Short mmCIF file of C-alpha atoms in Angstrom, two decimals:
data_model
loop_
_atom_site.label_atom_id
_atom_site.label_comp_id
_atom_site.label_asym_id
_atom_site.label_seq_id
_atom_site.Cartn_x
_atom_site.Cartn_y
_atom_site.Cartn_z
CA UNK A 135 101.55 -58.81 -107.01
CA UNK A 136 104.01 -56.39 -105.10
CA UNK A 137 101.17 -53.50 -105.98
CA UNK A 138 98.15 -55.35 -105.46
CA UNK A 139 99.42 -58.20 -102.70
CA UNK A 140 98.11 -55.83 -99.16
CA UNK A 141 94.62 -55.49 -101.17
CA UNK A 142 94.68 -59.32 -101.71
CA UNK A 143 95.48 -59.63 -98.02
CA UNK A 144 92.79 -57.35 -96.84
CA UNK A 145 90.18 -59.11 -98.83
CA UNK A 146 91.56 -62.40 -97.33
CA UNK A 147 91.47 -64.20 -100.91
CA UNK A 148 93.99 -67.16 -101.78
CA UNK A 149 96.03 -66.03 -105.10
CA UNK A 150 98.42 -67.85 -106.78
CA UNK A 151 101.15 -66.08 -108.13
CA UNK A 152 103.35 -67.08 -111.50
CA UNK A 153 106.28 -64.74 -110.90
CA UNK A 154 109.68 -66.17 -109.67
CA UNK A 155 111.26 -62.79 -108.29
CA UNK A 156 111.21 -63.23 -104.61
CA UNK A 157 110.58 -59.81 -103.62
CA UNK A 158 106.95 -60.38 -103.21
CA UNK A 159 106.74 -63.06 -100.82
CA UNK A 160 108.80 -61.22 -98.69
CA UNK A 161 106.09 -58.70 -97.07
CA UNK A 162 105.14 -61.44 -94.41
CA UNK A 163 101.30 -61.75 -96.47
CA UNK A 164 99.48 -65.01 -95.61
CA UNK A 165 97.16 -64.90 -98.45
CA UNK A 166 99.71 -65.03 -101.17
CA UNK A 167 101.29 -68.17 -102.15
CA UNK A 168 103.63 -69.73 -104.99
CA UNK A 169 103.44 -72.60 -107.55
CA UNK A 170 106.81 -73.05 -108.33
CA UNK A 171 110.50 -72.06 -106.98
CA UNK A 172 111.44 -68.43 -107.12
CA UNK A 173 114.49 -67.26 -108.92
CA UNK A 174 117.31 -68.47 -106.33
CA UNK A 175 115.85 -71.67 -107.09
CA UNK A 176 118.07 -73.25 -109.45
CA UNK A 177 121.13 -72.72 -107.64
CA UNK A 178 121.53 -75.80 -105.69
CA UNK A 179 120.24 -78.51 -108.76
CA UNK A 180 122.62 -76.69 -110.96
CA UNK A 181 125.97 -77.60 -108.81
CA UNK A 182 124.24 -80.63 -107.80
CA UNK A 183 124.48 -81.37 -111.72
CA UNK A 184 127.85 -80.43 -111.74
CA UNK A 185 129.24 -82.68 -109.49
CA UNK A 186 126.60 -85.67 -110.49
CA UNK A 187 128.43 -85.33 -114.10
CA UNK A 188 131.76 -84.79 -112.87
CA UNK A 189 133.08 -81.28 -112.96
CA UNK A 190 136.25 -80.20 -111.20
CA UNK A 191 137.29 -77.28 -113.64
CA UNK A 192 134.73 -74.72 -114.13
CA UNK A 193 135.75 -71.79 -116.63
CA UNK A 194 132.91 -68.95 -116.44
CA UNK A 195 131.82 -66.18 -119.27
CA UNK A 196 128.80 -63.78 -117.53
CA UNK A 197 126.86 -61.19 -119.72
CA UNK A 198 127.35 -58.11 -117.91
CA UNK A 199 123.97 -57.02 -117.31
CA UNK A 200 122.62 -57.36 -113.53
CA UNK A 201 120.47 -59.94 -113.63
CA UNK A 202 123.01 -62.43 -115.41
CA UNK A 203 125.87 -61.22 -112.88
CA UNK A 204 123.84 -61.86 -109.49
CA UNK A 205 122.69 -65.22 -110.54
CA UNK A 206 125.93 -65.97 -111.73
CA UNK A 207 127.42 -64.80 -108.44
CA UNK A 208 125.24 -67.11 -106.54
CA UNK A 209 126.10 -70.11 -108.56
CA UNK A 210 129.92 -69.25 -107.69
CA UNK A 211 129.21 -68.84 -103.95
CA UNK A 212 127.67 -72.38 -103.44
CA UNK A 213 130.39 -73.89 -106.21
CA UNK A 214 132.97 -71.95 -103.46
CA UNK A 215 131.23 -73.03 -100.44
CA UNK A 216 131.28 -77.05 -101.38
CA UNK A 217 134.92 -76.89 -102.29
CA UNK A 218 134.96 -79.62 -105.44
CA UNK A 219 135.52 -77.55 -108.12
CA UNK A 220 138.16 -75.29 -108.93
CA UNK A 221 137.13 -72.28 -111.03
CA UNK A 222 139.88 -71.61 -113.64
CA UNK A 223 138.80 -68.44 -115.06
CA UNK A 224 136.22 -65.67 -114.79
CA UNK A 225 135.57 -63.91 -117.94
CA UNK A 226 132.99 -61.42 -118.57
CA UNK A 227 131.07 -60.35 -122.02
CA UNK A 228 129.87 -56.98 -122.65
CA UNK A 229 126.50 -55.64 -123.81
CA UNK A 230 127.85 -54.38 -127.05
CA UNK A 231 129.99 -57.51 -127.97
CA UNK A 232 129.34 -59.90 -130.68
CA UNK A 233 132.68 -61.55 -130.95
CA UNK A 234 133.51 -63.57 -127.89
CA UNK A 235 136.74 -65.83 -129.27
CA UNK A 236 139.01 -64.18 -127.39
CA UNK A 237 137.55 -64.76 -123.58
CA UNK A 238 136.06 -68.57 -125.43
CA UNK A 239 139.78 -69.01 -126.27
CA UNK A 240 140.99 -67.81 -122.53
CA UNK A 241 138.25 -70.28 -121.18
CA UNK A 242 139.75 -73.30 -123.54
CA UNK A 243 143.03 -72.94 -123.03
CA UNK A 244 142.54 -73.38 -119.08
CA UNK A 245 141.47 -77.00 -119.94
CA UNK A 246 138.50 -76.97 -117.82
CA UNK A 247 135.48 -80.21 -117.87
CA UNK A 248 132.92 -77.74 -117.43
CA UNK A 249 131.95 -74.20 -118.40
CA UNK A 250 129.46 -71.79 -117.63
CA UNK A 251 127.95 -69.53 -119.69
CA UNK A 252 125.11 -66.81 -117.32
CA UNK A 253 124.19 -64.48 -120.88
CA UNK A 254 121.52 -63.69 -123.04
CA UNK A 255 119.83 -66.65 -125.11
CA UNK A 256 120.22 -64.17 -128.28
CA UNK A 257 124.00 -64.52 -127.00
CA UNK A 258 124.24 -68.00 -125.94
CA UNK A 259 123.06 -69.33 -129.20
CA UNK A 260 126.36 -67.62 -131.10
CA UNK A 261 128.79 -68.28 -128.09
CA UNK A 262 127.85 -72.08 -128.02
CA UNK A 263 129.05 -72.50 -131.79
CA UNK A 264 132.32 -70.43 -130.82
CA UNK A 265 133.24 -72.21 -128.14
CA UNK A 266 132.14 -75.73 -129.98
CA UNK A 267 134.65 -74.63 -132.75
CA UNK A 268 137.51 -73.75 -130.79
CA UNK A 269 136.90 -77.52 -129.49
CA UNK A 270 135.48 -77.72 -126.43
CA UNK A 271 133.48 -80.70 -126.24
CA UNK A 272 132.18 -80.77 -122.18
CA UNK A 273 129.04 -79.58 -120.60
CA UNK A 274 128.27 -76.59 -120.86
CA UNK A 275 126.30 -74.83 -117.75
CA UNK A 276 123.37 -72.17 -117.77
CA UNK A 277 120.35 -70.57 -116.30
CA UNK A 278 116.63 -70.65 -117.56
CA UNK A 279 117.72 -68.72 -121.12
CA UNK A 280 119.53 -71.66 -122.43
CA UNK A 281 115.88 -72.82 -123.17
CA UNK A 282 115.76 -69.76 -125.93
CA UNK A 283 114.80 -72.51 -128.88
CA UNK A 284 117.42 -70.22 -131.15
CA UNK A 285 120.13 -72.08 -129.69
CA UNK A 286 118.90 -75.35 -130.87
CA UNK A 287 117.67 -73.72 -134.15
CA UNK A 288 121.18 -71.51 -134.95
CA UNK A 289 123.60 -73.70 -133.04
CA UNK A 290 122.58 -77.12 -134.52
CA UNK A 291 124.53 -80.22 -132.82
CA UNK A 292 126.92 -77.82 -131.53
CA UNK A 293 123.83 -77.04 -129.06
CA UNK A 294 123.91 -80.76 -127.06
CA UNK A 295 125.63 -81.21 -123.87
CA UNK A 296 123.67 -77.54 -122.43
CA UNK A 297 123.16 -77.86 -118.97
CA UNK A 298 120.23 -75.52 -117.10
CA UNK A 299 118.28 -75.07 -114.65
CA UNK A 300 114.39 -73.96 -115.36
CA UNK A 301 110.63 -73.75 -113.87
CA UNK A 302 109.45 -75.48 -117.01
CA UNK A 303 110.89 -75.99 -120.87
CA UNK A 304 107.85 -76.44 -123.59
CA UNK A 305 108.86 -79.41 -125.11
CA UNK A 306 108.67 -79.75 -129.51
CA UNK A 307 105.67 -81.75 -129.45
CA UNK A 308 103.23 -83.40 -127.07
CA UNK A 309 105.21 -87.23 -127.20
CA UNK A 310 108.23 -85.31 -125.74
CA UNK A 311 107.19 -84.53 -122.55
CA UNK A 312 109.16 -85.01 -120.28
CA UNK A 313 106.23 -86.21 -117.70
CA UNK A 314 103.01 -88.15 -117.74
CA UNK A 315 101.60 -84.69 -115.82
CA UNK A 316 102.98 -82.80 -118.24
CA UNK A 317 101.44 -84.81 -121.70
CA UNK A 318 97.97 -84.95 -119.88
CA UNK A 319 98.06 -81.04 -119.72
CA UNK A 320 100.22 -80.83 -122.71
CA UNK A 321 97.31 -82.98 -124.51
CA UNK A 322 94.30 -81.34 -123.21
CA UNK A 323 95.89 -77.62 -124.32
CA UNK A 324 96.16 -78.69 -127.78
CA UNK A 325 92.65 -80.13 -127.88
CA UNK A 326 91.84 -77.01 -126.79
CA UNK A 327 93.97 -74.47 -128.37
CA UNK A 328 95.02 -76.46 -131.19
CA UNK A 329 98.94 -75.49 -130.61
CA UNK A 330 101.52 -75.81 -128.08
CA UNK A 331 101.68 -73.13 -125.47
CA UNK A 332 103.73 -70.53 -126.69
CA UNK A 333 104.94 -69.53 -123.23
CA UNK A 334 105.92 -71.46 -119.83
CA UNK A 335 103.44 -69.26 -118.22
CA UNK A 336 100.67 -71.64 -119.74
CA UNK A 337 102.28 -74.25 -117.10
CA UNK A 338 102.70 -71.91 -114.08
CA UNK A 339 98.56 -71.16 -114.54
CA UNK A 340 98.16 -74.51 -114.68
CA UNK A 341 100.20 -75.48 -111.41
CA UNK A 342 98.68 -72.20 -109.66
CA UNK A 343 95.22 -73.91 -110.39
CA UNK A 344 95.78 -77.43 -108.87
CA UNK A 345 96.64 -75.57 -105.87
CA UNK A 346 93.36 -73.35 -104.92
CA UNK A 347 91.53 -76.65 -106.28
CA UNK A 348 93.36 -79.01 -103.69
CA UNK A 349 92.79 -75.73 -101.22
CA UNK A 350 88.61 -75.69 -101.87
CA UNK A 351 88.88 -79.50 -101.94
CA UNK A 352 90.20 -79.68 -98.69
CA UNK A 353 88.99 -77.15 -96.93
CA UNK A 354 85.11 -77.93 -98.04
CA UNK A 355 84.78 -74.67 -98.47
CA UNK A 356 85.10 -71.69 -100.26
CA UNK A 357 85.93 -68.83 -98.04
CA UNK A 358 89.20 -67.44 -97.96
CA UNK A 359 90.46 -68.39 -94.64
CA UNK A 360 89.40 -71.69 -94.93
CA UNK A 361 91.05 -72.29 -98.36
CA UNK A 362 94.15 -70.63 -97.28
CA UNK A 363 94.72 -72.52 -94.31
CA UNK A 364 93.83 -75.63 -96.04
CA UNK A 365 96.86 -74.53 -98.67
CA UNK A 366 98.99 -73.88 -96.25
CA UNK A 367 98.66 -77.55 -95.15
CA UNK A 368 99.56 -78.92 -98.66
CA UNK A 369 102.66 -81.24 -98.13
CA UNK A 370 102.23 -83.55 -101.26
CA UNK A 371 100.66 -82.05 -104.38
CA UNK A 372 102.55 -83.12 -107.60
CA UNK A 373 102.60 -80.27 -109.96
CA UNK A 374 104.81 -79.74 -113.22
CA UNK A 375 107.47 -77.98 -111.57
CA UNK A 376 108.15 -80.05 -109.03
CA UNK A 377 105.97 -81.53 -105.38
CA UNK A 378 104.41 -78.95 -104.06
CA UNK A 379 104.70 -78.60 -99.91
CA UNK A 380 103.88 -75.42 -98.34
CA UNK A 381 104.42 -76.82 -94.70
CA UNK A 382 108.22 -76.25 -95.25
CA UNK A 383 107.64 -72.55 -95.97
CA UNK A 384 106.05 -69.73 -93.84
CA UNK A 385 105.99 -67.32 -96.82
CA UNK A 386 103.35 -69.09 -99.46
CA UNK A 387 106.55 -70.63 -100.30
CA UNK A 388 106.09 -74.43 -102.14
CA UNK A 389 109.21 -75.57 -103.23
CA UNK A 390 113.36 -74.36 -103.12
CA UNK A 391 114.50 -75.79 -106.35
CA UNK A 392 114.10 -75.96 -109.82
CA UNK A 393 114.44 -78.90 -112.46
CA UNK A 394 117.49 -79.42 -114.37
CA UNK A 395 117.06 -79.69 -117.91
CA UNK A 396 119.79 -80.86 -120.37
CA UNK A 397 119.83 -80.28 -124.68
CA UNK A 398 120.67 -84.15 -126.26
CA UNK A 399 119.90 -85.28 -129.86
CA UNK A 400 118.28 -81.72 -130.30
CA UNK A 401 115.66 -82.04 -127.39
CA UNK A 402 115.67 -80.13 -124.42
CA UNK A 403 114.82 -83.21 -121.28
CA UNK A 404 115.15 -83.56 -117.81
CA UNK A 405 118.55 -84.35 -116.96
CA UNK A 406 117.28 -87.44 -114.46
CA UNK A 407 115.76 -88.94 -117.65
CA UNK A 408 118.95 -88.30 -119.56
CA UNK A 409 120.96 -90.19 -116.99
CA UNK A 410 118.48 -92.92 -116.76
CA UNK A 411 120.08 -94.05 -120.74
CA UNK A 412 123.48 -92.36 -120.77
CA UNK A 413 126.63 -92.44 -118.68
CA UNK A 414 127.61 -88.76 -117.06
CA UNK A 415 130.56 -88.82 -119.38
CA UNK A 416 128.62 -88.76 -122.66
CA UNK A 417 130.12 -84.95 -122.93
CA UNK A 418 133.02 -85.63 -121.82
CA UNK A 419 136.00 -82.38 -123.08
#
């Protein structure tokens, strides 16, 4: 969309990007717009989730690669910035590791209620039993690769208590979802596909779709301006990811955060539904 986004604006066609990097939104286009939150999204939910389960010691472990150490640096300013939580140690894992006790051991011995772990899912799924084993029975917090399934498949039970924030988690089967939206779409994929999506992106189409249909709807029309102004005006469309509303944007913008998803009794659900059946302490350290 960054390469093609000033033809899209020259043609003056509504698209619907899938991509969370927030680069592209950035060129002040009007014709470009977004159906879900882009990557700074998860930011806020994830301390929000912090505090809602009770976290006042955060120990940290971040996969040195860039990606993992900016969003784990933004996570730490807004922890900083509220004041609640002490942070009681930063460790960091290298690309070439594949032994982490020693920093997992640091972390323990701090005695903090909450830990953070900003790696690789190929990573996370190994650390998780490490740290598990060394005792550590708390919350453990993430971003969007704590959804890599291996975790649940290699780490077992050791898995539950994973915290994270995500645009959208594929759930094991249809009955599991974690929505009413998401089992009608979930349900009419499989009819059609006879499988689960294999990737989230299935959902972002999906969500990207309801919005240029609510844009012709509205607008009664099909040309461009008329279907991007009408989109533009969308305040209260429920998609997967979240309620869409453009009018607090002036990007293409629809939403600042992402859902916060938490792994119990092997399932990855909302955490909202979690807390709906189960006290904040059920992972208590």
């Amino acid at each position: 969309l960054q390469a093609t986004g000033a033809q899209v604006e020259a043609a003056q066609i509504p698209e619907v990007g899938t991509g969370v990097g927030p680069v592209w939104l950035d060129n002040g286009w009007k014709y470009l717009f977004r159906a879900l939150s882009e990557s700074t999204g998860g930011v806020v939910p994830l301390v929000d989730a912090m505090d809602t389960l009770g976290t006042t010691k955060l120990a940290t472990l971040v996969y040195q690669d860039e990606g993992s150490i900016s969003a784990a640096e933004n996570v730490l300013k807004e922890v900083r910035e509220r004041g609640k939580i002490e942070i009681t140690t930063e460790e960091v894992s290298q690309p070439n590791d594949t032994d982490w006790t020693g920093q997992l051991s640091k972390i323990v011995n701090t005695k903090p209620n909450g830990i953070m772990l900003f790696v690789q899912g190929e990573q996370a799924s190994q650390m998780i039993k490490q740290l598990r084993n060394l005792g550590y029975k708390g919350y453990v917090y993430g971003p969007e690769t704590m959804s890599f399934p291996k975790i649940r498949e290699v780490g077992g039970d050791a898995a539950n208590g994973i915290v994270f924030f995500a645009p959208h988690v594929i759930p094991d089967a249809v009955e599991e979802a974690n929505s009413d939206l998401e089992k009608a779409f979930l349900e009419a994929y499989v009819k059609e596909y006879g499988k689960l999506p294999v990737s989230d992106v299935a959902y972002r189409v999906y969500d990207g779709m309801q919005i240029l249909f609510r844009g012709v709807e509205d607008a009664k029309s099909i040309e461009g301006p008329a279907v991007r102004d009408a989109i533009a005006k969308i305040s209260d469309l429920q998609l997967m990811a979240g309620k869409a509303d453009f009018t607090q944007f002036d990007d293409g913008n629809s939403m600042a955060g992402m859902q916060v998803y938490i792994t119990h009794g092997g399932k990855n659900i909302l955490l909202t539904k979690f807390l709906d059946s189960n006290p904040a302490t059920t992972y208590a350290p």
